[in-house]
PDB file of C-alpha atoms in Angstrom:
ATOM      1  CA  UNK A   1      19.852 -36.914  67.805  1.00 74.00           C
ATOM      2  CA  UNK A   2      17.515 -34.559  66.055  1.00 84.00           C
ATOM      3  CA  UNK A   3      18.877 -31.674  64.033  1.00 92.00           C
ATOM      4  CA  UNK A   4      17.188 -28.573  62.659  1.00 96.00           C
ATOM      5  CA  UNK A   5      18.574 -26.673  59.686  1.00 97.00           C
ATOM      6  CA  UNK A   6      17.672 -23.175  58.547  1.00 97.00           C
ATOM      7  CA  UNK A   7      19.519 -22.667  55.296  1.00 96.00           C
ATOM      8  CA  UNK A   8      18.816 -18.942  54.931  1.00 96.00           C
ATOM      9  CA  UNK A   9      20.850 -16.849  57.394  1.00 95.00           C
ATOM     10  CA  UNK A  10      19.187 -13.676  56.108  1.00 97.00           C
ATOM     11  CA  UNK A  11      16.111 -12.812  54.096  1.00 97.00           C
ATOM     12  CA  UNK A  12      14.482  -9.550  53.063  1.00 97.00           C
ATOM     13  CA  UNK A  13      10.989  -8.651  51.902  1.00 97.00           C
ATOM     14  CA  UNK A  14       9.137  -5.551  50.833  1.00 97.00           C
ATOM     15  CA  UNK A  15       6.356  -4.342  53.059  1.00 97.00           C
ATOM     16  CA  UNK A  16       2.991  -5.898  52.097  1.00 97.00           C
ATOM     17  CA  UNK A  17       4.612  -8.724  50.161  1.00 97.00           C
ATOM     18  CA  UNK A  18       4.950 -12.403  51.037  1.00 97.00           C
ATOM     19  CA  UNK A  19       8.078 -14.195  52.202  1.00 98.00           C
ATOM     20  CA  UNK A  20       8.821 -17.839  52.983  1.00 98.00           C
ATOM     21  CA  UNK A  21      11.420 -18.981  55.501  1.00 98.00           C
ATOM     22  CA  UNK A  22      12.801 -22.499  55.138  1.00 98.00           C
ATOM     23  CA  UNK A  23      13.395 -25.143  57.779  1.00 98.00           C
ATOM     24  CA  UNK A  24      14.340 -28.787  57.463  1.00 98.00           C
ATOM     25  CA  UNK A  25      14.841 -31.304  60.236  1.00 97.00           C
ATOM     26  CA  UNK A  26      16.193 -34.755  60.711  1.00 95.00           C
ATOM     27  CA  UNK A  27      14.507 -37.290  62.942  1.00 91.00           C
ATOM     28  CA  UNK A  28      13.649 -40.963  63.109  1.00 89.00           C
ATOM     29  CA  UNK A  29      10.585 -40.312  65.254  1.00 88.00           C
ATOM     30  CA  UNK A  30       7.031 -40.250  64.016  1.00 86.00           C
ATOM     31  CA  UNK A  31       5.541 -38.259  66.879  1.00 87.00           C
ATOM     32  CA  UNK A  32       6.861 -34.736  67.308  1.00 90.00           C
ATOM     33  CA  UNK A  33       6.043 -31.041  67.292  1.00 91.00           C
ATOM     34  CA  UNK A  34       7.497 -28.196  65.266  1.00 94.00           C
ATOM     35  CA  UNK A  35       7.543 -24.528  66.171  1.00 95.00           C
ATOM     36  CA  UNK A  36       8.465 -21.159  64.775  1.00 97.00           C
ATOM     37  CA  UNK A  37       9.619 -18.523  67.236  1.00 96.00           C
ATOM     38  CA  UNK A  38      10.210 -14.855  66.518  1.00 97.00           C
ATOM     39  CA  UNK A  39      12.875 -12.807  68.269  1.00 96.00           C
ATOM     40  CA  UNK A  40      12.599  -9.049  67.656  1.00 96.00           C
ATOM     41  CA  UNK A  41      15.330  -6.610  68.710  1.00 92.00           C
ATOM     42  CA  UNK A  42      13.821  -6.618  72.217  1.00 92.00           C
ATOM     43  CA  UNK A  43      15.286 -10.136  72.502  1.00 92.00           C
ATOM     44  CA  UNK A  44      12.019 -11.660  73.713  1.00 93.00           C
ATOM     45  CA  UNK A  45      11.294 -15.105  72.230  1.00 94.00           C
ATOM     46  CA  UNK A  46       7.728 -15.116  70.919  1.00 94.00           C
ATOM     47  CA  UNK A  47       5.865 -18.182  69.704  1.00 93.00           C
ATOM     48  CA  UNK A  48       4.574 -17.648  66.177  1.00 95.00           C
ATOM     49  CA  UNK A  49       3.057 -20.985  65.269  1.00 94.00           C
ATOM     50  CA  UNK A  50       2.994 -24.661  66.280  1.00 93.00           C
ATOM     51  CA  UNK A  51       2.463 -27.796  64.199  1.00 93.00           C
ATOM     52  CA  UNK A  52       1.743 -31.291  65.476  1.00 90.00           C
ATOM     53  CA  UNK A  53       3.285 -33.949  63.240  1.00 90.00           C
ATOM     54  CA  UNK A  54       0.219 -36.172  63.391  1.00 88.00           C
ATOM     55  CA  UNK A  55      -1.926 -33.422  61.872  1.00 86.00           C
ATOM     56  CA  UNK A  56      -1.940 -33.281  58.099  1.00 83.00           C
ATOM     57  CA  UNK A  57      -3.512 -29.847  58.014  1.00 88.00           C
ATOM     58  CA  UNK A  58      -1.044 -26.987  57.942  1.00 91.00           C
ATOM     59  CA  UNK A  59      -1.221 -24.629  60.907  1.00 89.00           C
ATOM     60  CA  UNK A  60      -2.275 -21.017  60.366  1.00 89.00           C
ATOM     61  CA  UNK A  61      -2.197 -18.000  62.652  1.00 89.00           C
ATOM     62  CA  UNK A  62      -3.509 -14.853  60.966  1.00 94.00           C
ATOM     63  CA  UNK A  63      -0.849 -13.786  58.413  1.00 96.00           C
ATOM     64  CA  UNK A  64       1.459 -16.677  59.366  1.00 96.00           C
ATOM     65  CA  UNK A  65       1.101 -20.132  57.893  1.00 95.00           C
ATOM     66  CA  UNK A  66       3.289 -23.174  57.496  1.00 96.00           C
ATOM     67  CA  UNK A  67       3.909 -25.671  54.739  1.00 96.00           C
ATOM     68  CA  UNK A  68       4.524 -28.932  56.583  1.00 95.00           C
ATOM     69  CA  UNK A  69       5.874 -31.729  54.402  1.00 95.00           C
ATOM     70  CA  UNK A  70       6.377 -34.675  56.749  1.00 93.00           C
ATOM     71  CA  UNK A  71       7.900 -37.055  54.232  1.00 93.00           C
ATOM     72  CA  UNK A  72      10.386 -34.418  53.116  1.00 95.00           C
ATOM     73  CA  UNK A  73      10.981 -33.310  56.729  1.00 96.00           C
ATOM     74  CA  UNK A  74      10.358 -29.731  55.747  1.00 96.00           C
ATOM     75  CA  UNK A  75       8.587 -27.025  57.759  1.00 97.00           C
ATOM     76  CA  UNK A  76       8.562 -23.625  56.066  1.00 97.00           C
ATOM     77  CA  UNK A  77       6.956 -20.450  57.402  1.00 98.00           C
ATOM     78  CA  UNK A  78       5.050 -18.126  55.105  1.00 98.00           C
ATOM     79  CA  UNK A  79       4.425 -14.554  56.159  1.00 97.00           C
ATOM     80  CA  UNK A  80       1.765 -12.788  54.095  1.00 97.00           C
ATOM     81  CA  UNK A  81       1.256  -9.027  53.844  1.00 97.00           C
ATOM     82  CA  UNK A  82       4.573  -8.418  55.590  1.00 97.00           C
ATOM     83  CA  UNK A  83       4.661  -5.576  58.084  1.00 97.00           C
ATOM     84  CA  UNK A  84       7.553  -3.573  59.499  1.00 97.00           C
ATOM     85  CA  UNK A  85       6.909  -5.215  62.856  1.00 96.00           C
ATOM     86  CA  UNK A  86       7.677  -8.624  61.351  1.00 97.00           C
ATOM     87  CA  UNK A  87      11.359  -7.714  61.146  1.00 97.00           C
ATOM     88  CA  UNK A  88      13.100 -10.113  63.521  1.00 97.00           C
ATOM     89  CA  UNK A  89      15.167 -13.248  63.859  1.00 97.00           C
ATOM     90  CA  UNK A  90      13.052 -16.341  63.257  1.00 98.00           C
ATOM     91  CA  UNK A  91      13.905 -19.705  64.768  1.00 97.00           C
ATOM     92  CA  UNK A  92      12.562 -23.090  63.798  1.00 97.00           C
ATOM     93  CA  UNK A  93      12.433 -25.635  66.624  1.00 95.00           C
ATOM     94  CA  UNK A  94      11.724 -29.347  67.047  1.00 94.00           C
ATOM     95  CA  UNK A  95      10.340 -31.180  70.059  1.00 91.00           C
ATOM     96  CA  UNK A  96       9.965 -34.901  70.448  1.00 85.00           C
ATOM     97  CA  UNK A  97       6.450 -36.107  71.140  1.00 78.00           C
ATOM     98  CA  UNK A  98       7.696 -38.907  73.341  1.00 70.00           C
ATOM     99  CA  UNK A  99       9.825 -38.877  76.453  1.00 64.00           C
ATOM    100  CA  UNK A 100       9.224 -36.642  79.409  1.00 58.00           C
ATOM    101  CA  UNK A 101      11.284 -33.501  79.099  1.00 63.00           C
ATOM    102  CA  UNK A 102       9.882 -31.698  76.056  1.00 72.00           C
ATOM    103  CA  UNK A 103      13.196 -30.030  75.328  1.00 83.00           C
ATOM    104  CA  UNK A 104      13.526 -28.035  72.122  1.00 90.00           C
ATOM    105  CA  UNK A 105      16.176 -28.315  69.430  1.00 92.00           C
ATOM    106  CA  UNK A 106      16.604 -25.046  67.549  1.00 94.00           C
ATOM    107  CA  UNK A 107      17.913 -24.072  64.151  1.00 95.00           C
ATOM    108  CA  UNK A 108      20.432 -21.260  63.922  1.00 95.00           C
ATOM    109  CA  UNK A 109      17.876 -18.717  62.819  1.00 96.00           C
ATOM    110  CA  UNK A 110      16.966 -16.543  59.843  1.00 97.00           C
ATOM    111  CA  UNK A 111      17.198 -12.763  60.133  1.00 97.00           C
ATOM    112  CA  UNK A 112      14.249 -11.185  58.324  1.00 98.00           C
ATOM    113  CA  UNK A 113      14.425  -7.568  57.174  1.00 97.00           C
ATOM    114  CA  UNK A 114      11.262  -5.792  56.054  1.00 97.00           C
ATOM    115  CA  UNK A 115      11.821  -2.875  53.672  1.00 96.00           C
ATOM    116  CA  UNK A 116       9.311  -0.005  53.557  1.00 94.00           C
TER     117      UNK A 116
ATOM    118  CA  UNK B   1       2.294 -13.494  79.230  1.00 54.00           C
ATOM    119  CA  UNK B   2       3.417 -16.754  80.822  1.00 62.00           C
ATOM    120  CA  UNK B   3       4.459 -15.068  84.068  1.00 88.00           C
ATOM    121  CA  UNK B   4       8.198 -15.666  83.738  1.00 94.00           C
ATOM    122  CA  UNK B   5      10.801 -13.297  85.111  1.00 96.00           C
ATOM    123  CA  UNK B   6      14.566 -13.519  85.073  1.00 97.00           C
ATOM    124  CA  UNK B   7      17.028 -11.745  87.310  1.00 97.00           C
ATOM    125  CA  UNK B   8      19.298 -10.023  86.843  1.00 97.00           C
ATOM    126  CA  UNK B   9      18.568  -8.818  83.307  1.00 96.00           C
ATOM    127  CA  UNK B  10      22.146  -7.740  82.758  1.00 97.00           C
ATOM    128  CA  UNK B  11      25.327  -8.686  84.567  1.00 97.00           C
ATOM    129  CA  UNK B  12      29.009  -8.025  84.055  1.00 97.00           C
ATOM    130  CA  UNK B  13      31.417 -10.132  86.060  1.00 97.00           C
ATOM    131  CA  UNK B  14      35.036 -11.189  86.066  1.00 97.00           C
ATOM    132  CA  UNK B  15      36.582 -14.504  85.175  1.00 97.00           C
ATOM    133  CA  UNK B  16      36.654 -16.911  88.090  1.00 97.00           C
ATOM    134  CA  UNK B  17      33.766 -15.424  90.053  1.00 96.00           C
ATOM    135  CA  UNK B  18      30.584 -17.376  90.822  1.00 96.00           C
ATOM    136  CA  UNK B  19      27.366 -16.207  89.205  1.00 97.00           C
ATOM    137  CA  UNK B  20      23.765 -17.241  89.849  1.00 98.00           C
ATOM    138  CA  UNK B  21      20.900 -16.452  87.524  1.00 98.00           C
ATOM    139  CA  UNK B  22      17.334 -16.792  88.710  1.00 98.00           C
ATOM    140  CA  UNK B  23      14.205 -17.768  86.828  1.00 97.00           C
ATOM    141  CA  UNK B  24      10.846 -17.277  88.517  1.00 97.00           C
ATOM    142  CA  UNK B  25       7.425 -18.379  87.284  1.00 95.00           C
ATOM    143  CA  UNK B  26       4.005 -17.593  88.661  1.00 93.00           C
ATOM    144  CA  UNK B  27       2.004 -20.286  86.826  1.00 85.00           C
ATOM    145  CA  UNK B  28       3.108 -23.440  88.691  1.00 87.00           C
ATOM    146  CA  UNK B  29       4.257 -25.267  85.548  1.00 89.00           C
ATOM    147  CA  UNK B  30       6.166 -28.488  85.985  1.00 88.00           C
ATOM    148  CA  UNK B  31       8.981 -28.074  83.454  1.00 90.00           C
ATOM    149  CA  UNK B  32      11.629 -25.366  83.455  1.00 94.00           C
ATOM    150  CA  UNK B  33      14.622 -24.961  81.164  1.00 95.00           C
ATOM    151  CA  UNK B  34      17.798 -22.938  80.807  1.00 97.00           C
ATOM    152  CA  UNK B  35      19.124 -22.136  77.331  1.00 97.00           C
ATOM    153  CA  UNK B  36      22.002 -20.057  76.131  1.00 97.00           C
ATOM    154  CA  UNK B  37      21.971 -18.074  72.889  1.00 97.00           C
ATOM    155  CA  UNK B  38      25.129 -17.341  70.960  1.00 94.00           C
ATOM    156  CA  UNK B  39      25.581 -15.906  67.456  1.00 87.00           C
ATOM    157  CA  UNK B  40      25.560 -18.659  64.861  1.00 83.00           C
ATOM    158  CA  UNK B  41      24.253 -21.286  67.278  1.00 84.00           C
ATOM    159  CA  UNK B  42      20.623 -20.472  67.937  1.00 87.00           C
ATOM    160  CA  UNK B  43      19.498 -21.545  71.408  1.00 94.00           C
ATOM    161  CA  UNK B  44      21.086 -24.518  73.099  1.00 94.00           C
ATOM    162  CA  UNK B  45      19.795 -26.330  76.164  1.00 94.00           C
ATOM    163  CA  UNK B  46      21.967 -26.172  79.274  1.00 96.00           C
ATOM    164  CA  UNK B  47      19.844 -27.922  81.930  1.00 96.00           C
ATOM    165  CA  UNK B  48      16.204 -28.595  82.542  1.00 94.00           C
ATOM    166  CA  UNK B  49      13.958 -29.541  85.433  1.00 94.00           C
ATOM    167  CA  UNK B  50      10.915 -31.779  85.491  1.00 89.00           C
ATOM    168  CA  UNK B  51       9.959 -31.107  89.090  1.00 89.00           C
ATOM    169  CA  UNK B  52      11.223 -29.927  92.445  1.00 93.00           C
ATOM    170  CA  UNK B  53      14.732 -31.300  92.949  1.00 90.00           C
ATOM    171  CA  UNK B  54      14.481 -33.169  89.611  1.00 92.00           C
ATOM    172  CA  UNK B  55      16.951 -31.885  87.043  1.00 94.00           C
ATOM    173  CA  UNK B  56      18.939 -33.204  84.114  1.00 92.00           C
ATOM    174  CA  UNK B  57      21.651 -32.075  81.718  1.00 93.00           C
ATOM    175  CA  UNK B  58      21.211 -30.607  78.279  1.00 92.00           C
ATOM    176  CA  UNK B  59      23.685 -30.476  75.417  1.00 90.00           C
ATOM    177  CA  UNK B  60      25.968 -27.726  76.819  1.00 94.00           C
ATOM    178  CA  UNK B  61      25.955 -28.380  80.579  1.00 95.00           C
ATOM    179  CA  UNK B  62      29.699 -28.287  81.310  1.00 95.00           C
ATOM    180  CA  UNK B  63      30.534 -25.489  83.737  1.00 96.00           C
ATOM    181  CA  UNK B  64      26.934 -25.035  84.868  1.00 97.00           C
ATOM    182  CA  UNK B  65      24.840 -26.364  87.720  1.00 97.00           C
ATOM    183  CA  UNK B  66      21.166 -25.883  88.554  1.00 97.00           C
ATOM    184  CA  UNK B  67      18.846 -26.177  91.485  1.00 97.00           C
ATOM    185  CA  UNK B  68      15.112 -26.192  91.955  1.00 97.00           C
ATOM    186  CA  UNK B  69      13.986 -26.207  95.566  1.00 95.00           C
ATOM    187  CA  UNK B  70      10.576 -24.693  94.820  1.00 95.00           C
ATOM    188  CA  UNK B  71       8.237 -25.142  91.873  1.00 94.00           C
ATOM    189  CA  UNK B  72       8.434 -21.468  90.978  1.00 95.00           C
ATOM    190  CA  UNK B  73      12.218 -20.975  91.011  1.00 97.00           C
ATOM    191  CA  UNK B  74      14.963 -22.466  88.845  1.00 97.00           C
ATOM    192  CA  UNK B  75      18.510 -21.276  89.493  1.00 98.00           C
ATOM    193  CA  UNK B  76      21.449 -21.504  87.117  1.00 98.00           C
ATOM    194  CA  UNK B  77      24.915 -21.257  88.660  1.00 98.00           C
ATOM    195  CA  UNK B  78      28.252 -20.713  87.027  1.00 97.00           C
ATOM    196  CA  UNK B  79      30.641 -21.910  89.712  1.00 93.00           C
ATOM    197  CA  UNK B  80      33.639 -20.120  88.204  1.00 96.00           C
ATOM    198  CA  UNK B  81      32.691 -17.952  85.252  1.00 97.00           C
ATOM    199  CA  UNK B  82      34.798 -18.040  82.085  1.00 97.00           C
ATOM    200  CA  UNK B  83      34.795 -15.754  79.058  1.00 96.00           C
ATOM    201  CA  UNK B  84      33.258 -18.555  76.970  1.00 96.00           C
ATOM    202  CA  UNK B  85      30.150 -18.261  79.138  1.00 97.00           C
ATOM    203  CA  UNK B  86      29.502 -14.741  77.921  1.00 97.00           C
ATOM    204  CA  UNK B  87      26.075 -15.170  76.379  1.00 97.00           C
ATOM    205  CA  UNK B  88      22.390 -14.411  76.604  1.00 97.00           C
ATOM    206  CA  UNK B  89      20.602 -16.833  78.899  1.00 98.00           C
ATOM    207  CA  UNK B  90      16.938 -17.694  78.543  1.00 97.00           C
ATOM    208  CA  UNK B  91      14.674 -19.493  80.914  1.00 97.00           C
ATOM    209  CA  UNK B  92      11.604 -21.287  79.578  1.00 95.00           C
ATOM    210  CA  UNK B  93       8.643 -23.124  81.055  1.00 93.00           C
ATOM    211  CA  UNK B  94       6.196 -25.714  79.806  1.00 87.00           C
ATOM    212  CA  UNK B  95       3.565 -27.978  81.242  1.00 76.00           C
ATOM    213  CA  UNK B  96       0.411 -29.945  80.610  1.00 67.00           C
ATOM    214  CA  UNK B  97      -1.724 -26.878  81.129  1.00 63.00           C
ATOM    215  CA  UNK B  98      -0.163 -25.270  78.067  1.00 66.00           C
ATOM    216  CA  UNK B  99      -1.516 -26.351  74.664  1.00 65.00           C
ATOM    217  CA  UNK B 100       0.912 -28.649  72.908  1.00 64.00           C
ATOM    218  CA  UNK B 101       3.227 -28.364  75.917  1.00 72.00           C
ATOM    219  CA  UNK B 102       4.647 -25.335  74.163  1.00 84.00           C
ATOM    220  CA  UNK B 103       7.610 -23.638  75.796  1.00 90.00           C
ATOM    221  CA  UNK B 104       7.308 -19.996  76.746  1.00 91.00           C
ATOM    222  CA  UNK B 105      10.375 -17.924  77.390  1.00 95.00           C
ATOM    223  CA  UNK B 106      11.483 -15.319  79.877  1.00 95.00           C
ATOM    224  CA  UNK B 107      12.992 -11.996  78.772  1.00 95.00           C
ATOM    225  CA  UNK B 108      16.604 -13.215  78.914  1.00 96.00           C
ATOM    226  CA  UNK B 109      19.713 -12.268  80.876  1.00 97.00           C
ATOM    227  CA  UNK B 110      22.745 -10.833  79.146  1.00 97.00           C
ATOM    228  CA  UNK B 111      25.892 -12.018  80.940  1.00 98.00           C
ATOM    229  CA  UNK B 112      29.332 -10.645  80.158  1.00 97.00           C
ATOM    230  CA  UNK B 113      32.392 -12.318  81.657  1.00 97.00           C
ATOM    231  CA  UNK B 114      35.511 -10.165  81.422  1.00 96.00           C
TER     232      UNK B 114
END
């Protein structure tokens, strides 16, 4: 079974600075997807970014980018120019590329605080 | 906005009572999921559905049942609620029409079992 590990329960960053959240995963599959979700105090789960394992290029969405190291099974999220609205719980998630159910396996989350 | 609603949004109930949570989607996506979120555990899959009347268990399915009689509705039932089922419950959807078959989540239901 796949596992996802987020080794940083909490992180903090100063407004306008850059922070990197870590995620590692364990799988024997070669075809899979990785995701970062953000959960602000409103509790809504919001997709931040998605990475397909077969793509070597790291995904980027505005101020959010990932460092995907397939051989190391590492998938870190970098937030540039941090804003107060980035304060949230961040979850890393894995989805198998095969099969038919597309279920997600989540890490336990990293709580990000942004200091003004 | 993936057109997902959950009802109720909050519920307090007593141990031993039955509880049904509803997830409704407006986009006609094939896959629907129920997760629970607990401190220190992230989100864990309870059950999922891959079509009308087609469901399967996730990793924490004990004490829960589901039904999907229509594409748009996925019901989660706690036959006899226990305090260990106090949690936040999320519904999610995915399907071929969504890039990367990404899952999108409803707003969540906070359930308290006294």
